[in-house]
């Protein structure tokens, strides 16, 4: 199929992307519930425009899931396209040079929250299907679409939804567009993802805040107790000191490590892109290994006591922190949460009480078998358009859908998205390259054909 | 002098106290600037009502200082009465059972922010002078009043104000009403106060927050670095690990320690009143010593990263904490700030930058010579009204005025206030006993006479 439809409609697609990005569908903020629903409606309407059938916005306990399908290719394989229409919060607003929810284009880049994660990528499979349907009246395979609105909060409703809709979602392969590549000139597909598990720690010392003039010197301080606990979680060398944390971690083979390190364009670039002065991390592993195949622990937030201007000589009676871990094959979220809980129990100073509350966002780590036919389809589609073989990336992030599809429906997922990892995902000044947007559409058009070739 | 004026006017005084407490003069909150000024005007007007001359509200770089005097007793000593009309923030509001700025009376107690610290005490010397002037037409001594609006933020403008108004403030003795006692039935005067010094620590790791999926495992985390720093400041045994922190600390004599411990009604009460399960603190010292004559270090507040509901898998690039120390004789605020700065410098992980910013609230520790004639005046006034000798209290809190008066004007300060230390100072449900209010007025009436007797 030629790409004349794509070429003719590029302006429209960019306008659509802008419209989509203008909806501040921040899933973690309760006050944005209406906007998240508006984004679901937008996606639903866009699927219908593309000629997808049976489109519906389905309720969950949280934000809705948008489903649609086109199943008029009997005997052909069925492919489930996945994406999410929710975005991260844009705070702190003052760090943005562009309005986060009023996208603008500069030098071929579109700036705004959700640009690279992942509103542009959401449009790729939709546009590809639209192109096939308008040009040929049919698709090379049967397709289903599943777009969720809770990926940025750890997809808490997805497991139950899958449980309840097994037949609706049944398919031969899933394709996730929530993916990307290291460099603009290096197409890539992600073959492994880390998992995620975390807890909130709430420390209480006295019944209420106390005056350091009256009590200072003799009563415990909740913040200091919390810093004891947090400080005990990592060793000075960067390794994680949670008892048994590495117990089930699958070591990569020598060959795998060599391959990974060979493909990684390391050290100095990494410092430059992040602005950190020193790389830290588990001894004995390269940056590539640390960020892709090793488990991690980070304190994501901390708060307690007086945070205003000036001085308040209070001895805080409560303090709080959120801690999350990235997991690798064979760790499970439940196991890691249990280990975190035990560690906090063992390291809480006797003079305070600490509660450990599991956080909602959990994900299993995921690995695609290297000989999976879906991978071949992706390779061939990329090769056809870009004249390059995509890199097989291991990724440090987590996408709950992959583990859930595998565990609950027995469906593997291939990952094909056109984000580049320097595009400020989750950060201020997020952007997406419009050149990648166009390229991505062409590869997805090709992919529909290759999926039929490889899966049939 | 009999107390018929006091008896007749008790209702009015309580109504005045309520009116005064209704003004939310929270000095630390910029948005309350107007209210702080309104409180200054209220005090100024109340002084005039009492018959005090030369009343003026004087500008400073911060909140105004209210001055007034009555100097018509030539040849008699001059006494400077000190107090502050500002209050602590009432947050968190949800922990109050009473409206913090709409005082109510229950069982002989008046509830509201500023009740015990120190709006009721502010009225004591004013009412005492009013009583003398209305009953006798004169005062036994010359008096000056100095009421500031920045005590709760560490009196940052007071030093400069004193410097510029040395003649205006010249006096033989200061009397601070910002004082109290351990038990309702035990009158007391404070003979020593701890000092105060503190810093804010700002840690920065990367240029901006980073995604733990992409970078987790290899980049520093500002919160974790801050917990390293804070955790290094105290030893597990509760002693302070800042290099040289105890270097100049004056040890109390065996006799002083015995006296102090004898008077202290310790352990179990202390746990009950605070709700803490274990007493912590420097080994080898009793609770009395820890809270009164030993220096302390507390983290008063901490913040960084994501503090909202749910999960945000961010690696925070900045984190902040406020740390203050209570000082004892021979420590100075500048010295302690320098030691804190050096400690942070020496314990900052190499992969982050830490800034140390001195906090505005500083106070020198203060001790009144045990043979000072002002102390005798206080003893005799209390003895006359209460038929008891006041306890000589060492106090763990800080009142910058005492050190400043001594260092800048060579004036000693006696402390006489009628707060009881279980009245929720700086905490929710702050209150003051109206029985103490009445008793305090009588003692202050007597004190004016005794000051003339002892200082002449």
mmCIF file with all atom_site columns, N, CA, C and O in Angstrom, chain A residues 211-213 218 221 224 228 231 234 274 280 298-300 302 304 306 308 310 314 322 326 396-397 426, chain B residues 207 211-213 218 221 224 228 231 234 280 298-300 302 304 306 308 310 314 322 326 396-397 426:
data_model
loop_
_atom_site.group_PDB
_atom_site.id
_atom_site.type_symbol
_atom_site.label_atom_id
_atom_site.label_alt_id
_atom_site.label_comp_id
_atom_site.label_asym_id
_atom_site.label_entity_id
_atom_site.label_seq_id
_atom_site.pdbx_PDB_ins_code
_atom_site.Cartn_x
_atom_site.Cartn_y
_atom_site.Cartn_z
_atom_site.occupancy
_atom_site.B_iso_or_equiv
_atom_site.pdbx_formal_charge
_atom_site.auth_seq_id
_atom_site.auth_comp_id
_atom_site.auth_asym_id
_atom_site.auth_atom_id
_atom_site.pdbx_PDB_model_num
ATOM 1   N N  . UNK A 1 211 ? 6.568  21.244 71.086 1.00 0.00 ? 211 UNK A N  1
ATOM 2   C CA . UNK A 1 211 ? 7.400  22.442 71.030 1.00 0.00 ? 211 UNK A CA 1
ATOM 3   C C  . UNK A 1 211 ? 8.829  22.047 71.411 1.00 0.00 ? 211 UNK A C  1
ATOM 4   O O  . UNK A 1 211 ? 9.044  21.462 72.471 1.00 0.00 ? 211 UNK A O  1
ATOM 5   N N  . UNK A 1 212 ? 9.778  22.365 70.538 1.00 0.00 ? 212 UNK A N  1
ATOM 6   C CA . UNK A 1 212 ? 11.145 21.914 70.814 1.00 0.00 ? 212 UNK A CA 1
ATOM 7   C C  . UNK A 1 212 ? 11.744 22.632 72.018 1.00 0.00 ? 212 UNK A C  1
ATOM 8   O O  . UNK A 1 212 ? 12.689 22.145 72.622 1.00 0.00 ? 212 UNK A O  1
ATOM 9   N N  . UNK A 1 213 ? 11.176 23.791 72.391 1.00 0.00 ? 213 UNK A N  1
ATOM 10  C CA . UNK A 1 213 ? 11.661 24.476 73.589 1.00 0.00 ? 213 UNK A CA 1
ATOM 11  C C  . UNK A 1 213 ? 11.285 23.721 74.852 1.00 0.00 ? 213 UNK A C  1
ATOM 12  O O  . UNK A 1 213 ? 12.067 23.620 75.795 1.00 0.00 ? 213 UNK A O  1
ATOM 13  N N  . UNK A 1 218 ? 14.345 15.230 74.546 1.00 0.00 ? 218 UNK A N  1
ATOM 14  C CA . UNK A 1 218 ? 13.876 14.027 75.247 1.00 0.00 ? 218 UNK A CA 1
ATOM 15  C C  . UNK A 1 218 ? 12.785 13.265 74.505 1.00 0.00 ? 218 UNK A C  1
ATOM 16  O O  . UNK A 1 218 ? 12.483 12.137 74.870 1.00 0.00 ? 218 UNK A O  1
ATOM 17  N N  . UNK A 1 221 ? 11.429 12.273 67.308 1.00 0.00 ? 221 UNK A N  1
ATOM 18  C CA . UNK A 1 221 ? 11.045 13.165 66.218 1.00 0.00 ? 221 UNK A CA 1
ATOM 19  C C  . UNK A 1 221 ? 10.685 12.265 65.037 1.00 0.00 ? 221 UNK A C  1
ATOM 20  O O  . UNK A 1 221 ? 11.504 11.456 64.587 1.00 0.00 ? 221 UNK A O  1
ATOM 21  N N  . UNK A 1 224 ? 12.996 12.415 62.007 1.00 0.00 ? 224 UNK A N  1
ATOM 22  C CA . UNK A 1 224 ? 14.288 11.768 62.192 1.00 0.00 ? 224 UNK A CA 1
ATOM 23  C C  . UNK A 1 224 ? 14.155 10.243 62.163 1.00 0.00 ? 224 UNK A C  1
ATOM 24  O O  . UNK A 1 224 ? 14.990 9.555  61.585 1.00 0.00 ? 224 UNK A O  1
ATOM 25  N N  . UNK A 1 228 ? 15.932 7.648  59.528 1.00 0.00 ? 228 UNK A N  1
ATOM 26  C CA . UNK A 1 228 ? 16.606 6.396  59.927 1.00 0.00 ? 228 UNK A CA 1
ATOM 27  C C  . UNK A 1 228 ? 16.156 5.249  59.036 1.00 0.00 ? 228 UNK A C  1
ATOM 28  O O  . UNK A 1 228 ? 16.961 4.499  58.503 1.00 0.00 ? 228 UNK A O  1
ATOM 29  N N  . UNK A 1 231 ? 17.145 5.699  55.344 1.00 0.00 ? 231 UNK A N  1
ATOM 30  C CA . UNK A 1 231 ? 18.586 5.596  55.193 1.00 0.00 ? 231 UNK A CA 1
ATOM 31  C C  . UNK A 1 231 ? 19.051 4.148  55.280 1.00 0.00 ? 231 UNK A C  1
ATOM 32  O O  . UNK A 1 231 ? 20.071 3.783  54.700 1.00 0.00 ? 231 UNK A O  1
ATOM 33  N N  . UNK A 1 234 ? 19.268 1.644  51.705 1.00 0.00 ? 234 UNK A N  1
ATOM 34  C CA . UNK A 1 234 ? 20.320 1.555  50.694 1.00 0.00 ? 234 UNK A CA 1
ATOM 35  C C  . UNK A 1 234 ? 21.678 1.582  51.362 1.00 0.00 ? 234 UNK A C  1
ATOM 36  O O  . UNK A 1 234 ? 21.869 2.302  52.344 1.00 0.00 ? 234 UNK A O  1
ATOM 37  N N  . UNK A 1 274 ? 20.863 14.239 32.051 1.00 0.00 ? 274 UNK A N  1
ATOM 38  C CA . UNK A 1 274 ? 20.166 14.318 33.337 1.00 0.00 ? 274 UNK A CA 1
ATOM 39  C C  . UNK A 1 274 ? 20.657 15.478 34.198 1.00 0.00 ? 274 UNK A C  1
ATOM 40  O O  . UNK A 1 274 ? 19.967 15.906 35.112 1.00 0.00 ? 274 UNK A O  1
ATOM 41  N N  . UNK A 1 280 ? 25.465 6.905  40.185 1.00 0.00 ? 280 UNK A N  1
ATOM 42  C CA . UNK A 1 280 ? 25.513 6.069  41.383 1.00 0.00 ? 280 UNK A CA 1
ATOM 43  C C  . UNK A 1 280 ? 24.863 4.737  41.017 1.00 0.00 ? 280 UNK A C  1
ATOM 44  O O  . UNK A 1 280 ? 24.313 4.599  39.936 1.00 0.00 ? 280 UNK A O  1
ATOM 45  N N  . UNK A 1 298 ? 13.644 3.718  44.947 1.00 0.00 ? 298 UNK A N  1
ATOM 46  C CA . UNK A 1 298 ? 13.736 5.171  45.050 1.00 0.00 ? 298 UNK A CA 1
ATOM 47  C C  . UNK A 1 298 ? 12.667 5.724  45.983 1.00 0.00 ? 298 UNK A C  1
ATOM 48  O O  . UNK A 1 298 ? 11.530 5.250  45.973 1.00 0.00 ? 298 UNK A O  1
ATOM 49  N N  . UNK A 1 299 ? 13.077 6.721  46.770 1.00 0.00 ? 299 UNK A N  1
ATOM 50  C CA . UNK A 1 299 ? 12.091 7.498  47.517 1.00 0.00 ? 299 UNK A CA 1
ATOM 51  C C  . UNK A 1 299 ? 11.526 8.517  46.540 1.00 0.00 ? 299 UNK A C  1
ATOM 52  O O  . UNK A 1 299 ? 12.263 9.338  45.999 1.00 0.00 ? 299 UNK A O  1
ATOM 53  N N  . UNK A 1 300 ? 10.230 8.455  46.286 1.00 0.00 ? 300 UNK A N  1
ATOM 54  C CA . UNK A 1 300 ? 9.617  9.355  45.308 1.00 0.00 ? 300 UNK A CA 1
ATOM 55  C C  . UNK A 1 300 ? 9.105  10.642 45.932 1.00 0.00 ? 300 UNK A C  1
ATOM 56  O O  . UNK A 1 300 ? 8.909  11.641 45.247 1.00 0.00 ? 300 UNK A O  1
ATOM 57  N N  . UNK A 1 302 ? 8.603  12.825 50.056 1.00 0.00 ? 302 UNK A N  1
ATOM 58  C CA . UNK A 1 302 ? 8.714  12.823 51.510 1.00 0.00 ? 302 UNK A CA 1
ATOM 59  C C  . UNK A 1 302 ? 8.074  14.103 52.032 1.00 0.00 ? 302 UNK A C  1
ATOM 60  O O  . UNK A 1 302 ? 8.137  15.142 51.383 1.00 0.00 ? 302 UNK A O  1
ATOM 61  N N  . UNK A 1 304 ? 6.685  16.140 56.008 1.00 0.00 ? 304 UNK A N  1
ATOM 62  C CA . UNK A 1 304 ? 6.415  16.112 57.436 1.00 0.00 ? 304 UNK A CA 1
ATOM 63  C C  . UNK A 1 304 ? 6.810  17.429 58.061 1.00 0.00 ? 304 UNK A C  1
ATOM 64  O O  . UNK A 1 304 ? 7.695  18.121 57.551 1.00 0.00 ? 304 UNK A O  1
ATOM 65  N N  . UNK A 1 306 ? 6.966  21.296 59.429 1.00 0.00 ? 306 UNK A N  1
ATOM 66  C CA . UNK A 1 306 ? 6.725  22.643 58.925 1.00 0.00 ? 306 UNK A CA 1
ATOM 67  C C  . UNK A 1 306 ? 7.469  22.860 57.614 1.00 0.00 ? 306 UNK A C  1
ATOM 68  O O  . UNK A 1 306 ? 8.679  22.704 57.551 1.00 0.00 ? 306 UNK A O  1
ATOM 69  N N  . UNK A 1 308 ? 6.769  25.731 55.613 1.00 0.00 ? 308 UNK A N  1
ATOM 70  C CA . UNK A 1 308 ? 6.546  27.107 55.167 1.00 0.00 ? 308 UNK A CA 1
ATOM 71  C C  . UNK A 1 308 ? 7.806  27.946 55.199 1.00 0.00 ? 308 UNK A C  1
ATOM 72  O O  . UNK A 1 308 ? 8.911  27.450 55.358 1.00 0.00 ? 308 UNK A O  1
ATOM 73  N N  . UNK A 1 310 ? 10.365 30.637 56.827 1.00 0.00 ? 310 UNK A N  1
ATOM 74  C CA . UNK A 1 310 ? 10.789 30.969 58.181 1.00 0.00 ? 310 UNK A CA 1
ATOM 75  C C  . UNK A 1 310 ? 10.957 29.759 59.078 1.00 0.00 ? 310 UNK A C  1
ATOM 76  O O  . UNK A 1 310 ? 11.268 28.663 58.617 1.00 0.00 ? 310 UNK A O  1
ATOM 77  N N  . UNK A 1 314 ? 9.036  23.208 65.833 1.00 0.00 ? 314 UNK A N  1
ATOM 78  C CA . UNK A 1 314 ? 8.138  22.127 66.163 1.00 0.00 ? 314 UNK A CA 1
ATOM 79  C C  . UNK A 1 314 ? 8.907  20.807 66.118 1.00 0.00 ? 314 UNK A C  1
ATOM 80  O O  . UNK A 1 314 ? 9.843  20.649 65.340 1.00 0.00 ? 314 UNK A O  1
ATOM 81  N N  . UNK A 1 322 ? 6.965  8.092  50.241 1.00 0.00 ? 322 UNK A N  1
ATOM 82  C CA . UNK A 1 322 ? 6.555  7.093  49.250 1.00 0.00 ? 322 UNK A CA 1
ATOM 83  C C  . UNK A 1 322 ? 7.822  6.477  48.659 1.00 0.00 ? 322 UNK A C  1
ATOM 84  O O  . UNK A 1 322 ? 8.744  7.212  48.279 1.00 0.00 ? 322 UNK A O  1
ATOM 85  N N  . UNK A 1 326 ? 11.578 -0.736 41.110 1.00 0.00 ? 326 UNK A N  1
ATOM 86  C CA . UNK A 1 326 ? 11.424 -1.361 39.785 1.00 0.00 ? 326 UNK A CA 1
ATOM 87  C C  . UNK A 1 326 ? 11.883 -2.802 39.912 1.00 0.00 ? 326 UNK A C  1
ATOM 88  O O  . UNK A 1 326 ? 12.916 -3.068 40.525 1.00 0.00 ? 326 UNK A O  1
ATOM 89  N N  . UNK A 1 396 ? 13.718 0.074  31.394 1.00 0.00 ? 396 UNK A N  1
ATOM 90  C CA . UNK A 1 396 ? 13.678 0.146  32.850 1.00 0.00 ? 396 UNK A CA 1
ATOM 91  C C  . UNK A 1 396 ? 12.322 0.483  33.417 1.00 0.00 ? 396 UNK A C  1
ATOM 92  O O  . UNK A 1 396 ? 12.085 0.351  34.610 1.00 0.00 ? 396 UNK A O  1
ATOM 93  N N  . UNK A 1 397 ? 11.420 0.950  32.558 1.00 0.00 ? 397 UNK A N  1
ATOM 94  C CA . UNK A 1 397 ? 10.098 1.350  33.019 1.00 0.00 ? 397 UNK A CA 1
ATOM 95  C C  . UNK A 1 397 ? 9.154  0.162  33.134 1.00 0.00 ? 397 UNK A C  1
ATOM 96  O O  . UNK A 1 397 ? 9.544  -0.985 32.912 1.00 0.00 ? 397 UNK A O  1
ATOM 97  N N  . UNK A 1 426 ? 7.328  12.558 31.572 1.00 0.00 ? 426 UNK A N  1
ATOM 98  C CA . UNK A 1 426 ? 7.039  12.801 32.999 1.00 0.00 ? 426 UNK A CA 1
ATOM 99  C C  . UNK A 1 426 ? 7.689  14.077 33.531 1.00 0.00 ? 426 UNK A C  1
ATOM 100 O O  . UNK A 1 426 ? 7.628  14.337 34.737 1.00 0.00 ? 426 UNK A O  1
ATOM 101 N N  . UNK B 2 207 ? 19.225 18.011 37.199 1.00 0.00 ? 207 UNK B N  1
ATOM 102 C CA . UNK B 2 207 ? 18.688 19.326 36.817 1.00 0.00 ? 207 UNK B CA 1
ATOM 103 C C  . UNK B 2 207 ? 17.182 19.389 37.015 1.00 0.00 ? 207 UNK B C  1
ATOM 104 O O  . UNK B 2 207 ? 16.633 20.433 37.313 1.00 0.00 ? 207 UNK B O  1
ATOM 105 N N  . UNK B 2 211 ? 12.523 10.211 35.583 1.00 0.00 ? 211 UNK B N  1
ATOM 106 C CA . UNK B 2 211 ? 11.587 9.091  35.598 1.00 0.00 ? 211 UNK B CA 1
ATOM 107 C C  . UNK B 2 211 ? 12.344 7.858  36.104 1.00 0.00 ? 211 UNK B C  1
ATOM 108 O O  . UNK B 2 211 ? 13.379 7.492  35.545 1.00 0.00 ? 211 UNK B O  1
ATOM 109 N N  . UNK B 2 212 ? 11.793 7.213  37.136 1.00 0.00 ? 212 UNK B N  1
ATOM 110 C CA . UNK B 2 212 ? 12.529 6.084  37.705 1.00 0.00 ? 212 UNK B CA 1
ATOM 111 C C  . UNK B 2 212 ? 12.567 4.893  36.749 1.00 0.00 ? 212 UNK B C  1
ATOM 112 O O  . UNK B 2 212 ? 13.427 4.030  36.871 1.00 0.00 ? 212 UNK B O  1
ATOM 113 N N  . UNK B 2 213 ? 11.659 4.851  35.787 1.00 0.00 ? 213 UNK B N  1
ATOM 114 C CA . UNK B 2 213 ? 11.700 3.780  34.802 1.00 0.00 ? 213 UNK B CA 1
ATOM 115 C C  . UNK B 2 213 ? 12.892 3.925  33.870 1.00 0.00 ? 213 UNK B C  1
ATOM 116 O O  . UNK B 2 213 ? 13.540 2.953  33.510 1.00 0.00 ? 213 UNK B O  1
ATOM 117 N N  . UNK B 2 218 ? 20.614 4.311  38.501 1.00 0.00 ? 218 UNK B N  1
ATOM 118 C CA . UNK B 2 218 ? 21.919 4.885  38.146 1.00 0.00 ? 218 UNK B CA 1
ATOM 119 C C  . UNK B 2 218 ? 22.060 6.359  38.509 1.00 0.00 ? 218 UNK B C  1
ATOM 120 O O  . UNK B 2 218 ? 23.160 6.884  38.478 1.00 0.00 ? 218 UNK B O  1
ATOM 121 N N  . UNK B 2 221 ? 19.333 10.384 44.074 1.00 0.00 ? 221 UNK B N  1
ATOM 122 C CA . UNK B 2 221 ? 17.987 10.776 44.461 1.00 0.00 ? 221 UNK B CA 1
ATOM 123 C C  . UNK B 2 221 ? 18.147 11.817 45.568 1.00 0.00 ? 221 UNK B C  1
ATOM 124 O O  . UNK B 2 221 ? 18.768 11.547 46.604 1.00 0.00 ? 221 UNK B O  1
ATOM 125 N N  . UNK B 2 224 ? 16.978 10.799 49.053 1.00 0.00 ? 224 UNK B N  1
ATOM 126 C CA . UNK B 2 224 ? 17.842 9.830  49.719 1.00 0.00 ? 224 UNK B CA 1
ATOM 127 C C  . UNK B 2 224 ? 19.120 10.485 50.214 1.00 0.00 ? 224 UNK B C  1
ATOM 128 O O  . UNK B 2 224 ? 19.587 10.198 51.316 1.00 0.00 ? 224 UNK B O  1
ATOM 129 N N  . UNK B 2 228 ? 20.435 10.769 54.093 1.00 0.00 ? 228 UNK B N  1
ATOM 130 C CA . UNK B 2 228 ? 21.824 10.465 54.516 1.00 0.00 ? 228 UNK B CA 1
ATOM 131 C C  . UNK B 2 228 ? 22.337 11.569 55.426 1.00 0.00 ? 228 UNK B C  1
ATOM 132 O O  . UNK B 2 228 ? 22.880 11.315 56.502 1.00 0.00 ? 228 UNK B O  1
ATOM 133 N N  . UNK B 2 231 ? 20.402 11.851 58.739 1.00 0.00 ? 231 UNK B N  1
ATOM 134 C CA . UNK B 2 231 ? 20.647 10.681 59.575 1.00 0.00 ? 231 UNK B CA 1
ATOM 135 C C  . UNK B 2 231 ? 22.026 10.746 60.228 1.00 0.00 ? 231 UNK B C  1
ATOM 136 O O  . UNK B 2 231 ? 22.232 10.192 61.306 1.00 0.00 ? 231 UNK B O  1
ATOM 137 N N  . UNK B 2 234 ? 22.575 12.689 64.132 1.00 0.00 ? 234 UNK B N  1
ATOM 138 C CA . UNK B 2 234 ? 22.357 12.146 65.469 1.00 0.00 ? 234 UNK B CA 1
ATOM 139 C C  . UNK B 2 234 ? 22.854 10.727 65.541 1.00 0.00 ? 234 UNK B C  1
ATOM 140 O O  . UNK B 2 234 ? 22.715 9.967  64.583 1.00 0.00 ? 234 UNK B O  1
ATOM 141 N N  . UNK B 2 280 ? 13.616 9.539  74.552 1.00 0.00 ? 280 UNK B N  1
ATOM 142 C CA . UNK B 2 280 ? 14.914 9.371  73.886 1.00 0.00 ? 280 UNK B CA 1
ATOM 143 C C  . UNK B 2 280 ? 15.795 10.527 74.342 1.00 0.00 ? 280 UNK B C  1
ATOM 144 O O  . UNK B 2 280 ? 15.330 11.434 74.999 1.00 0.00 ? 280 UNK B O  1
ATOM 145 N N  . UNK B 2 298 ? 16.742 19.222 66.253 1.00 0.00 ? 298 UNK B N  1
ATOM 146 C CA . UNK B 2 298 ? 15.536 18.602 65.709 1.00 0.00 ? 298 UNK B CA 1
ATOM 147 C C  . UNK B 2 298 ? 15.313 19.013 64.250 1.00 0.00 ? 298 UNK B C  1
ATOM 148 O O  . UNK B 2 298 ? 15.519 20.174 63.892 1.00 0.00 ? 298 UNK B O  1
ATOM 149 N N  . UNK B 2 299 ? 14.874 18.032 63.446 1.00 0.00 ? 299 UNK B N  1
ATOM 150 C CA . UNK B 2 299 ? 14.381 18.360 62.109 1.00 0.00 ? 299 UNK B CA 1
ATOM 151 C C  . UNK B 2 299 ? 12.948 18.844 62.292 1.00 0.00 ? 299 UNK B C  1
ATOM 152 O O  . UNK B 2 299 ? 12.112 18.107 62.798 1.00 0.00 ? 299 UNK B O  1
ATOM 153 N N  . UNK B 2 300 ? 12.681 20.086 61.910 1.00 0.00 ? 300 UNK B N  1
ATOM 154 C CA . UNK B 2 300 ? 11.336 20.652 62.111 1.00 0.00 ? 300 UNK B CA 1
ATOM 155 C C  . UNK B 2 300 ? 10.419 20.435 60.919 1.00 0.00 ? 300 UNK B C  1
ATOM 156 O O  . UNK B 2 300 ? 9.200  20.496 61.049 1.00 0.00 ? 300 UNK B O  1
ATOM 157 N N  . UNK B 2 302 ? 10.372 18.664 56.579 1.00 0.00 ? 302 UNK B N  1
ATOM 158 C CA . UNK B 2 302 ? 11.063 18.059 55.431 1.00 0.00 ? 302 UNK B CA 1
ATOM 159 C C  . UNK B 2 302 ? 10.096 17.994 54.266 1.00 0.00 ? 302 UNK B C  1
ATOM 160 O O  . UNK B 2 302 ? 8.898  17.804 54.466 1.00 0.00 ? 302 UNK B O  1
ATOM 161 N N  . UNK B 2 304 ? 9.941  17.106 49.689 1.00 0.00 ? 304 UNK B N  1
ATOM 162 C CA . UNK B 2 304 ? 10.593 16.860 48.408 1.00 0.00 ? 304 UNK B CA 1
ATOM 163 C C  . UNK B 2 304 ? 9.796  15.844 47.623 1.00 0.00 ? 304 UNK B C  1
ATOM 164 O O  . UNK B 2 304 ? 9.104  15.011 48.197 1.00 0.00 ? 304 UNK B O  1
ATOM 165 N N  . UNK B 2 306 ? 7.088  13.881 45.230 1.00 0.00 ? 306 UNK B N  1
ATOM 166 C CA . UNK B 2 306 ? 5.641  13.806 45.065 1.00 0.00 ? 306 UNK B CA 1
ATOM 167 C C  . UNK B 2 306 ? 4.967  13.531 46.402 1.00 0.00 ? 306 UNK B C  1
ATOM 168 O O  . UNK B 2 306 ? 5.269  12.553 47.070 1.00 0.00 ? 306 UNK B O  1
ATOM 169 N N  . UNK B 2 308 ? 1.429  13.846 46.696 1.00 0.00 ? 308 UNK B N  1
ATOM 170 C CA . UNK B 2 308 ? -0.008 13.727 46.464 1.00 0.00 ? 308 UNK B CA 1
ATOM 171 C C  . UNK B 2 308 ? -0.532 12.326 46.742 1.00 0.00 ? 308 UNK B C  1
ATOM 172 O O  . UNK B 2 308 ? 0.148  11.479 47.295 1.00 0.00 ? 308 UNK B O  1
ATOM 173 N N  . UNK B 2 310 ? -1.708 8.600  45.644 1.00 0.00 ? 310 UNK B N  1
ATOM 174 C CA . UNK B 2 310 ? -1.285 7.654  44.620 1.00 0.00 ? 310 UNK B CA 1
ATOM 175 C C  . UNK B 2 310 ? 0.209  7.608  44.397 1.00 0.00 ? 310 UNK B C  1
ATOM 176 O O  . UNK B 2 310 ? 0.996  7.874  45.294 1.00 0.00 ? 310 UNK B O  1
ATOM 177 N N  . UNK B 2 314 ? 8.732  9.206  40.296 1.00 0.00 ? 314 UNK B N  1
ATOM 178 C CA . UNK B 2 314 ? 9.689  10.252 39.985 1.00 0.00 ? 314 UNK B CA 1
ATOM 179 C C  . UNK B 2 314 ? 10.936 10.038 40.850 1.00 0.00 ? 314 UNK B C  1
ATOM 180 O O  . UNK B 2 314 ? 10.856 9.538  41.981 1.00 0.00 ? 314 UNK B O  1
ATOM 181 N N  . UNK B 2 322 ? 14.328 21.667 57.297 1.00 0.00 ? 322 UNK B N  1
ATOM 182 C CA . UNK B 2 322 ? 14.651 22.715 58.269 1.00 0.00 ? 322 UNK B CA 1
ATOM 183 C C  . UNK B 2 322 ? 15.115 22.029 59.550 1.00 0.00 ? 322 UNK B C  1
ATOM 184 O O  . UNK B 2 322 ? 14.445 21.125 60.040 1.00 0.00 ? 322 UNK B O  1
ATOM 185 N N  . UNK B 2 326 ? 18.521 23.927 69.956 1.00 0.00 ? 326 UNK B N  1
ATOM 186 C CA . UNK B 2 326 ? 18.426 24.722 71.176 1.00 0.00 ? 326 UNK B CA 1
ATOM 187 C C  . UNK B 2 326 ? 19.822 24.780 71.789 1.00 0.00 ? 326 UNK B C  1
ATOM 188 O O  . UNK B 2 326 ? 20.497 23.749 71.866 1.00 0.00 ? 326 UNK B O  1
ATOM 189 N N  . UNK B 2 396 ? 13.644 25.223 78.602 1.00 0.00 ? 396 UNK B N  1
ATOM 190 C CA . UNK B 2 396 ? 14.251 24.709 77.382 1.00 0.00 ? 396 UNK B CA 1
ATOM 191 C C  . UNK B 2 396 ? 14.007 25.563 76.156 1.00 0.00 ? 396 UNK B C  1
ATOM 192 O O  . UNK B 2 396 ? 14.656 25.397 75.130 1.00 0.00 ? 396 UNK B O  1
ATOM 193 N N  . UNK B 2 397 ? 13.062 26.488 76.243 1.00 0.00 ? 397 UNK B N  1
ATOM 194 C CA . UNK B 2 397 ? 12.727 27.334 75.107 1.00 0.00 ? 397 UNK B CA 1
ATOM 195 C C  . UNK B 2 397 ? 13.663 28.530 74.990 1.00 0.00 ? 397 UNK B C  1
ATOM 196 O O  . UNK B 2 397 ? 14.611 28.675 75.766 1.00 0.00 ? 397 UNK B O  1
ATOM 197 N N  . UNK B 2 426 ? 1.818  26.396 71.136 1.00 0.00 ? 426 UNK B N  1
ATOM 198 C CA . UNK B 2 426 ? 2.210  26.078 69.746 1.00 0.00 ? 426 UNK B CA 1
ATOM 199 C C  . UNK B 2 426 ? 1.429  24.882 69.179 1.00 0.00 ? 426 UNK B C  1
ATOM 200 O O  . UNK B 2 426 ? 1.756  24.420 68.093 1.00 0.00 ? 426 UNK B O  1
#
